Amino acid sequence: MLETKKGESIMGYTGGQCVVDVLVKEGISKVFGVPGESYLNVMDAIYDNDNIEYVSARQEGGASFMAEGYAKASGEVGVCMATRGPGATNLSIGLHTAHQDSTPMVALIGQVERDFRDREAFQEVDFVGFFSHLCKWTVEINKADRIPELLHRAFHVARSGRPGPVLVSLPEDMLDDIVSDQTYKPYYVSKVAPDEKAVSEAAALLKDAKRPVIIAGGGVISSGATDELMKLSEDLKIPVATAFRRFSAFPNTHENYIGYLGLGAPEYLQSYIKESDLVLALGTRFSQMTTNDYELLTNESRLIHVDISESTLGKVYTPTLPIVADVKKFVCELNKVTTKNESEERISNLTSLRSKYEEFSTPKLIEREDYADMNSVIDCLNKELPKDAIITSDAGNFFSWLTRYFKYDKSGRYVGPTSGAMGYGMPSAIGAKMAQPDKVVVSLSGDGGYMMTMQEFETAVRNDVHIIAIVINNNIYGTIRNHQERKFPDRIVGTNLSNPNYQEIATSFGGHGERVSNAKEFLPAIKRALEAKKPALIEVLTDPDVLSASAKQS
Ligand SMILES: Cc1ncc(C[n+]2csc(CCOP(=O)(O)OP(=O)(O)O)c2C)c(N)n1
Ligand SMILES: [Mg+2]
């Protein structure tokens, strides 16, 4: 028997109530979506449940980015909801991001009535087929009494092994059906321990190596292995690099951190890794970006590859020693069997690489009045933001400055799309801030990317989520212009933009707005934004001719 808020008593649960009951049992307190008539029953059950909040977004793409950012910042499963064909197709960008980023997510989609299937009913899409490539698992629930079983399993699939998105399709009429009390509960996700022999073999290889290197990927972050990794790197004097957009796997301020892989990765780092005699790769899938088009390692490279998923091992490079394990468990076990190595060679190697990183990552400030110099903007963020701030971003050329010059401390965090999705930064900042309300959360986007999801600023205002959105405005799709100039010089097609006054848009939404036209104005603007006590936006006007952090400036 269930009591509703209106005092009605229901025998058993409706399908919608059953869905919400499972969500609450899974520890979900926020879901992000755009409402639709196809899943009204789920929304109505949320009305009755004080443990769960429905955060209504302005577009499903924004909702799915919020859920993805929420998942990354909380370490929990992100949940988003949408209606049938139009809603689900809009939502797909966040699922693609979660797939590439190994982020645990569950998407609940309202589906047409069971009896109307296969007639091309209103907004009908075969979700199981359509999303099967984007998601780790897709399932349509056709009997309400299977909701607990299949929905708990959806959460388990999202969380376990290599995490990822799961799509659950819920036919509208199925959500009306009444089910009796159910007893299912969440699955326990066990941590995969490494094979003992593999650990001692890894220790032996590391002991003998002359020029070893560690590549830290997303598995270090999701398993929470940074402390153990610091100990390993300190004890064995092994330099650490981070995989593409996984900057916060290792504190950038640590003396053993030697830089990042992926777009704009420093040359010295790539050649060191190529020539290193042993690579210890932790929780990385060696993506095209991390490996610079799969050129990072050679056939001769000796590789210990540790990953939670056996299908990641050997997918790109054949490991000398493949190890299936939770990264934290592996590093803990390895730390138990290694002894300190303070050889002169390792120490001088580290010192030289670190000084190269420091030189590479220290911005040279350029004084100019006509536009804001991005080196100075990032330098200012490094100095003004609290150490534990969360930074989110879109893809775009502006990102090259953030990548190169922003330093994530141990308590800091980068939340960004390895999928390179534009429009991600600001909505994911909303999700991250909802997951970590006490932290300062700042998003960086270009003018192109920001405009893709900027309506979500209203979601931030309506929900009183105090993010700071920085929009780097160069009035072009700069990244594509850059490629265009390189491949088809002086033949500009489709990369010019015009822009509204973003400061005015932010204030008309009810937020705080700033407009910065040179670097000197940035410091007071960020200070005011930090104190605004409402969602804030800072528009930064930059020179369209300076296309990246590595471009020469006159
Ligand atoms: C959703 C999406 N659409 C298209 C692209 C391709 N793309 C990558 S960067 C870029 C231009 C980005 O422009 P902007 O946001 O203004 O940043 P800028 O490069 O100018 O700094 C485009 C169109 C993408 N990565 N994601
Ligand atoms: Mg731009």
CSV table of N, CA, C and O and ligand atoms in Angstrom, one decimal, residues 446-448 472-478 497, ligand 2:
chain,number,residue,atom,x,y,z
A,446,GLY,N,33.8,28.6,-26.0
A,446,GLY,CA,34.0,29.6,-27.1
A,446,GLY,C,32.6,30.2,-27.4
A,446,GLY,O,31.6,29.8,-26.9
A,447,ASP,N,32.6,31.2,-28.2
A,447,ASP,CA,31.3,31.8,-28.6
A,447,ASP,C,30.5,30.8,-29.4
A,447,ASP,O,29.3,30.8,-29.2
A,448,GLY,N,31.1,30.0,-30.2
A,448,GLY,CA,30.4,29.0,-30.9
A,448,GLY,C,29.8,28.0,-30.0
A,448,GLY,O,28.5,27.7,-30.1
A,472,ILE,N,34.7,32.8,-24.3
A,472,ILE,CA,35.8,33.4,-25.0
A,472,ILE,C,35.3,33.7,-26.4
A,472,ILE,O,35.1,32.8,-27.2
A,473,ASN,N,35.1,35.0,-26.6
A,473,ASN,CA,34.5,35.4,-27.9
A,473,ASN,C,35.5,35.9,-28.9
A,473,ASN,O,36.0,37.0,-28.7
A,474,ASN,N,35.7,35.2,-30.0
A,474,ASN,CA,36.6,35.6,-31.1
A,474,ASN,C,35.8,35.8,-32.3
A,474,ASN,O,36.3,35.9,-33.4
A,475,ASN,N,34.4,35.7,-32.2
A,475,ASN,CA,33.5,35.8,-33.4
A,475,ASN,C,33.8,34.9,-34.5
A,475,ASN,O,33.4,35.2,-35.7
A,476,ILE,N,34.4,33.7,-34.3
A,476,ILE,CA,34.5,32.7,-35.3
A,476,ILE,C,34.5,31.3,-34.6
A,476,ILE,O,34.6,31.2,-33.4
A,477,TYR,N,34.2,30.3,-35.5
A,477,TYR,CA,34.4,28.9,-35.1
A,477,TYR,C,35.9,28.7,-35.3
A,477,TYR,O,36.4,28.2,-36.3
A,478,GLY,N,36.7,29.2,-34.2
A,478,GLY,CA,38.1,29.3,-34.4
A,478,GLY,C,38.9,28.0,-34.7
A,478,GLY,O,39.8,28.0,-35.6
A,497,LEU,N,31.3,34.2,-37.5
A,497,LEU,CA,30.1,34.3,-36.6
A,497,LEU,C,29.8,35.7,-36.3
A,497,LEU,O,30.7,36.6,-36.4
B,2,MG,MG,35.0,31.2,-31.3
